[in-house]
CSV table of C-alpha atoms and ligand atoms in Angstrom, one decimal:
chain,number,residue,atom,x,y,z
A,92,MET,CA,-35.5,-8.2,12.8
A,93,SER,CA,-31.8,-7.8,11.8
A,94,ALA,CA,-30.2,-10.5,9.7
A,95,PHE,CA,-27.1,-10.3,12.0
A,96,VAL,CA,-26.7,-11.1,15.7
A,97,ILE,CA,-24.5,-8.1,16.1
A,98,ASP,CA,-24.1,-4.9,14.0
A,99,PRO,CA,-22.2,-5.8,10.8
A,100,PRO,CA,-18.9,-3.9,10.0
A,101,GLU,CA,-19.2,-1.0,7.6
A,102,VAL,CA,-18.2,-1.5,4.0
A,103,ALA,CA,-14.6,-0.1,3.6
A,104,SER,CA,-14.3,2.4,0.8
A,105,LEU,CA,-12.3,5.2,-0.8
A,106,PRO,CA,-13.3,8.5,-2.2
A,107,VAL,CA,-12.9,9.0,-6.0
A,108,GLU,CA,-11.8,12.3,-7.4
A,109,GLY,CA,-14.6,14.0,-9.3
A,110,GLU,CA,-17.3,11.5,-8.3
A,111,GLN,CA,-20.0,11.5,-5.6
A,112,ALA,CA,-19.9,7.7,-5.4
A,113,ARG,CA,-17.1,5.9,-3.6
A,114,PHE,CA,-14.9,2.9,-4.5
A,115,PRO,CA,-15.7,-0.1,-2.2
A,116,VAL,CA,-12.7,-2.0,-0.9
A,117,ARG,CA,-12.7,-5.8,-0.7
A,118,ARG,CA,-9.0,-6.6,-0.1
A,119,ILE,CA,-5.7,-4.7,0.3
A,120,TYR,CA,-2.8,-6.5,-1.3
A,121,CYS,CA,0.8,-5.3,-0.9
A,122,VAL,CA,3.9,-6.0,-3.0
A,123,GLY,CA,7.2,-6.5,-1.1
A,124,ARG,CA,10.6,-5.4,-2.4
A,125,ASN,CA,9.7,-3.7,-5.7
A,126,TYR,CA,12.3,-1.0,-6.0
A,127,LEU,CA,16.0,-2.1,-6.1
A,128,ALA,CA,17.3,1.0,-4.3
A,129,HIS,CA,14.9,0.2,-1.3
A,130,VAL,CA,16.0,-3.5,-1.3
A,131,ARG,CA,19.6,-2.3,-1.1
A,132,GLU,CA,18.9,0.2,1.7
A,133,MET,CA,17.3,-2.6,3.7
A,134,ASN,CA,20.4,-4.9,3.1
A,135,GLU,CA,18.2,-7.7,2.2
A,136,GLY,CA,20.5,-9.3,-0.5
A,137,ALA,CA,17.5,-10.0,-2.7
A,138,ASP,CA,18.0,-10.1,-6.4
A,139,GLU,CA,16.4,-7.6,-8.7
A,140,ARG,CA,14.2,-10.2,-10.4
A,141,ASP,CA,13.3,-12.4,-7.5
A,142,PRO,CA,9.7,-13.2,-8.0
A,143,PRO,CA,7.3,-10.6,-6.4
A,144,PHE,CA,5.8,-11.6,-3.1
A,145,PHE,CA,2.7,-10.4,-1.5
A,146,PHE,CA,1.1,-9.7,1.9
A,147,GLN,CA,-2.2,-8.2,2.9
A,148,LYS,CA,-3.5,-5.5,5.2
A,149,PRO,CA,-7.1,-5.5,6.6
A,150,ARG,CA,-9.5,-3.2,4.8
A,151,ASP,CA,-10.5,-1.6,8.1
A,152,SER,CA,-7.0,-0.3,8.5
A,153,ILE,CA,-7.6,2.4,5.9
A,154,VAL,CA,-7.1,6.1,6.9
A,155,GLU,CA,-8.3,8.8,4.5
A,156,ASP,CA,-6.6,12.0,3.4
A,157,GLY,CA,-6.7,14.5,6.3
A,158,GLY,CA,-7.0,11.8,8.9
A,159,SER,CA,-4.8,10.9,11.8
A,160,VAL,CA,-2.9,7.7,12.8
A,161,PRO,CA,-2.4,7.1,16.6
A,162,TYR,CA,1.2,6.0,17.1
A,163,PRO,CA,0.7,2.2,17.1
A,164,THR,CA,1.3,-0.1,20.1
A,165,LEU,CA,4.3,-2.4,20.6
A,166,THR,CA,6.8,-0.5,18.4
A,167,LYS,CA,9.6,2.0,18.7
A,168,SER,CA,10.2,2.2,15.0
A,169,LEU,CA,7.2,3.3,12.9
A,170,HIS,CA,8.3,3.7,9.3
A,171,HIS,CA,6.7,5.4,6.2
A,172,GLU,CA,6.7,3.7,2.8
A,173,VAL,CA,5.0,5.8,0.0
A,174,GLU,CA,3.5,3.6,-2.7
A,175,LEU,CA,1.4,3.8,-5.9
A,176,VAL,CA,-2.0,2.2,-5.3
A,177,VAL,CA,-3.8,0.3,-8.1
A,178,ALA,CA,-7.6,-0.2,-7.8
A,179,ILE,CA,-9.2,-3.2,-9.5
A,180,ALA,CA,-12.6,-2.9,-11.2
A,181,LYS,CA,-12.8,-6.2,-13.1
A,182,GLY,CA,-12.0,-9.6,-11.5
A,183,GLY,CA,-10.1,-12.5,-12.9
A,184,ALA,CA,-7.5,-15.3,-12.3
A,185,ASN,CA,-4.3,-15.9,-14.3
A,186,ILE,CA,-4.7,-12.6,-16.1
A,187,PRO,CA,-2.3,-12.2,-19.0
A,188,GLN,CA,0.0,-9.2,-18.7
A,189,ALA,CA,-1.3,-7.8,-22.0
A,190,GLU,CA,-4.8,-7.7,-20.6
A,191,ALA,CA,-3.9,-6.6,-17.1
A,192,LEU,CA,-4.7,-2.8,-17.5
A,193,GLU,CA,-8.2,-3.6,-18.6
A,194,HIS,CA,-8.8,-4.8,-15.0
A,195,VAL,CA,-7.6,-1.5,-13.5
A,196,TYR,CA,-10.2,1.1,-12.3
A,197,GLY,CA,-7.7,3.8,-11.3
A,198,TYR,CA,-4.8,4.9,-9.2
A,199,GLY,CA,-4.0,6.6,-6.0
A,200,VAL,CA,-1.2,7.2,-3.5
A,201,GLY,CA,-0.9,5.3,-0.2
A,202,ILE,CA,1.5,4.9,2.7
A,203,ASP,CA,2.4,1.3,3.8
A,204,LEU,CA,3.0,2.1,7.5
A,205,THR,CA,5.3,-0.4,9.0
A,206,ARG,CA,6.3,-1.4,12.6
A,207,ARG,CA,9.8,-1.9,11.3
A,208,ASP,CA,11.1,-3.5,14.5
A,209,LEU,CA,8.4,-6.1,14.6
A,210,GLN,CA,8.9,-6.8,10.9
A,211,THR,CA,12.6,-7.3,11.5
A,212,VAL,CA,11.8,-9.8,14.3
A,213,ALA,CA,9.4,-11.6,11.9
A,214,LYS,CA,12.0,-11.8,9.2
A,215,ASP,CA,14.7,-13.1,11.6
A,216,LYS,CA,12.3,-15.8,13.0
A,217,GLY,CA,10.7,-16.7,9.7
A,218,TRP,CA,7.3,-15.5,11.0
A,219,PRO,CA,4.6,-13.9,8.9
A,220,TRP,CA,4.8,-10.1,8.4
A,221,GLU,CA,1.3,-9.3,9.7
A,222,MET,CA,2.3,-7.9,13.1
A,223,GLY,CA,4.8,-5.5,11.4
A,224,LYS,CA,2.5,-4.6,8.5
A,225,SER,CA,-1.2,-5.2,9.1
A,226,PHE,CA,-2.0,-3.3,12.3
A,227,ASP,CA,-4.9,-0.8,12.9
A,228,HIS,CA,-4.5,2.5,10.9
A,229,SER,CA,-1.7,1.0,8.8
A,230,ALA,CA,-3.1,1.9,5.4
A,231,PRO,CA,-3.5,5.6,4.8
A,232,PHE,CA,-4.8,6.2,1.2
A,233,GLY,CA,-5.6,9.3,-0.8
A,234,ALA,CA,-8.6,9.5,-3.1
A,235,LEU,CA,-8.5,7.4,-6.3
A,236,ALA,CA,-8.4,8.9,-9.8
A,237,PRO,CA,-10.1,6.9,-12.5
A,238,ALA,CA,-7.8,5.6,-15.3
A,239,SER,CA,-10.4,6.8,-17.8
A,240,ARG,CA,-9.2,10.3,-16.8
A,241,VAL,CA,-5.5,10.0,-15.8
A,242,GLY,CA,-4.5,7.1,-18.1
A,243,HIS,CA,-1.9,4.4,-17.3
A,244,ARG,CA,1.4,6.2,-17.0
A,245,ALA,CA,4.5,4.3,-16.0
A,246,ASP,CA,6.8,7.4,-15.4
A,247,LEU,CA,5.1,9.2,-12.5
A,248,THR,CA,7.1,10.9,-9.8
A,249,ILE,CA,6.4,9.5,-6.3
A,250,LYS,CA,7.3,11.5,-3.2
A,251,LEU,CA,6.8,11.6,0.5
A,252,SER,CA,7.7,14.4,2.9
A,253,VAL,CA,7.7,14.6,6.7
A,254,ASN,CA,7.0,18.0,8.3
A,255,GLY,CA,7.7,19.6,4.9
A,256,LYS,CA,11.1,17.9,4.4
A,257,VAL,CA,11.4,15.4,1.5
A,258,ARG,CA,12.3,11.9,2.6
A,259,GLN,CA,11.4,9.7,-0.4
A,260,THR,CA,11.5,10.8,-4.1
A,261,SER,CA,11.6,8.5,-7.1
A,262,THR,CA,9.6,7.5,-10.2
A,263,VAL,CA,7.3,4.5,-10.6
A,264,ALA,CA,9.4,3.7,-13.6
A,265,HIS,CA,11.9,2.3,-11.1
A,266,MET,CA,9.5,-0.5,-10.0
A,267,THR,CA,11.1,-3.9,-10.5
A,268,TRP,CA,7.7,-5.3,-11.4
A,269,SER,CA,5.4,-3.0,-13.5
A,270,VAL,CA,1.7,-2.7,-12.8
A,271,PRO,CA,0.7,-5.2,-15.6
A,272,GLU,CA,3.3,-7.7,-14.2
A,273,ILE,CA,2.0,-7.2,-10.6
A,274,VAL,CA,-1.7,-7.7,-11.6
A,275,SER,CA,-0.8,-10.8,-13.7
A,276,LYS,CA,1.4,-12.4,-11.0
A,277,LEU,CA,-1.0,-11.6,-8.1
A,278,SER,CA,-3.9,-13.1,-10.1
A,279,GLU,CA,-2.0,-16.4,-10.2
A,280,HIS,CA,-2.0,-16.5,-6.4
A,281,TYR,CA,-5.5,-15.1,-5.8
A,282,ARG,CA,-8.6,-14.6,-8.0
A,283,LEU,CA,-8.8,-10.8,-8.2
A,284,GLU,CA,-12.2,-9.3,-7.6
A,285,PRO,CA,-13.7,-5.8,-8.1
A,286,GLY,CA,-12.8,-3.7,-5.1
A,287,ASP,CA,-9.3,-5.1,-4.6
A,288,VAL,CA,-6.5,-2.5,-4.2
A,289,ILE,CA,-2.8,-3.2,-4.6
A,290,MET,CA,0.0,-1.3,-2.9
A,291,THR,CA,2.9,-1.6,-5.3
A,292,GLY,CA,6.0,-1.3,-3.1
A,293,THR,CA,8.1,1.6,-2.0
A,294,PRO,CA,11.3,3.4,-3.3
A,295,GLU,CA,14.3,4.2,-1.1
A,296,GLY,CA,14.3,6.7,1.7
A,297,VAL,CA,12.0,5.0,4.2
A,298,GLY,CA,12.4,6.1,7.8
A,299,GLU,CA,10.9,6.7,11.2
A,300,VAL,CA,8.1,9.0,12.2
A,301,LEU,CA,7.0,10.2,15.6
A,302,ALA,CA,3.8,11.5,17.2
A,303,GLY,CA,3.2,15.0,16.0
A,304,ASP,CA,4.7,14.4,12.5
A,305,VAL,CA,2.8,15.4,9.4
A,306,LEU,CA,3.3,13.1,6.4
A,307,GLU,CA,2.5,14.2,2.8
A,308,ALA,CA,2.5,11.7,0.0
A,309,ALA,CA,2.2,12.7,-3.7
A,310,ILE,CA,2.3,11.1,-7.1
A,311,ASP,CA,2.1,13.3,-10.3
A,312,GLY,CA,-1.5,14.0,-11.3
A,313,LEU,CA,-3.1,11.9,-8.5
A,314,PRO,CA,-5.0,13.2,-5.5
A,315,GLY,CA,-2.6,13.9,-2.6
A,316,LEU,CA,-2.5,12.4,0.9
A,317,LYS,CA,-1.8,14.2,4.1
A,318,ILE,CA,-1.9,12.5,7.6
A,319,THR,CA,-0.8,13.3,11.1
A,320,ILE,CA,0.7,10.9,13.5
A,321,THR,CA,-0.9,11.4,17.0
A,322,GLU,CA,-0.2,10.3,20.5
A,323,PRO,CA,-0.8,6.6,21.2
A,324,VAL,CA,-4.3,5.6,22.2
A,325,ALA,CA,-4.3,4.1,25.7
A,326,SER,CA,-7.5,2.0,25.4
B,79,MN,MN1,5.7,-1.5,1.3
């Protein structure tokens, strides 16, 4: 007899470059407003050193490299945001910055897909961001690369192109809050656990995508990510 009254959901996970075994995903955290040039393009008037703030996406919203994303419902403005992804292997609360990198398993590239029109309504009304950020298929991720192989570099080029044309290009050195700062601050809000992944914010150049578009996201030395936006799903 099954332990569950219905079939349990699958364990969400990501492939790891060079490994047969996969990285299981517990939670997906996201950092808002972490590149000043993006804050400015959004006309948000936030200060460069405003404390970082966080939101989450459901782990079953992951789309892997080579996958497709049906154009989501209830939006006319689906935006791409390319981001460095940090995967956590060792849990902890109130992690000091100096120890933060000891908690990191590795890195990848992700796209924080955003229903920008719904996010704008949420901002205007003081509502949570979930309906703009945390919809089905909203978290395309490339494979992870272990830090034991790629190290902890803070100067990587980050790039996103749509149909072969570059839309976003920057370096993670432009992040307002660095990876150790993000891990430390986030662990003050939530106890981090193995399997958590963190999307670390997007540089400038965000913009709309349409059904039929092919998005390619890349960060130096990390596995790439290519997805296709497809027609909306009717039911
Ligand atoms: Mn983002």
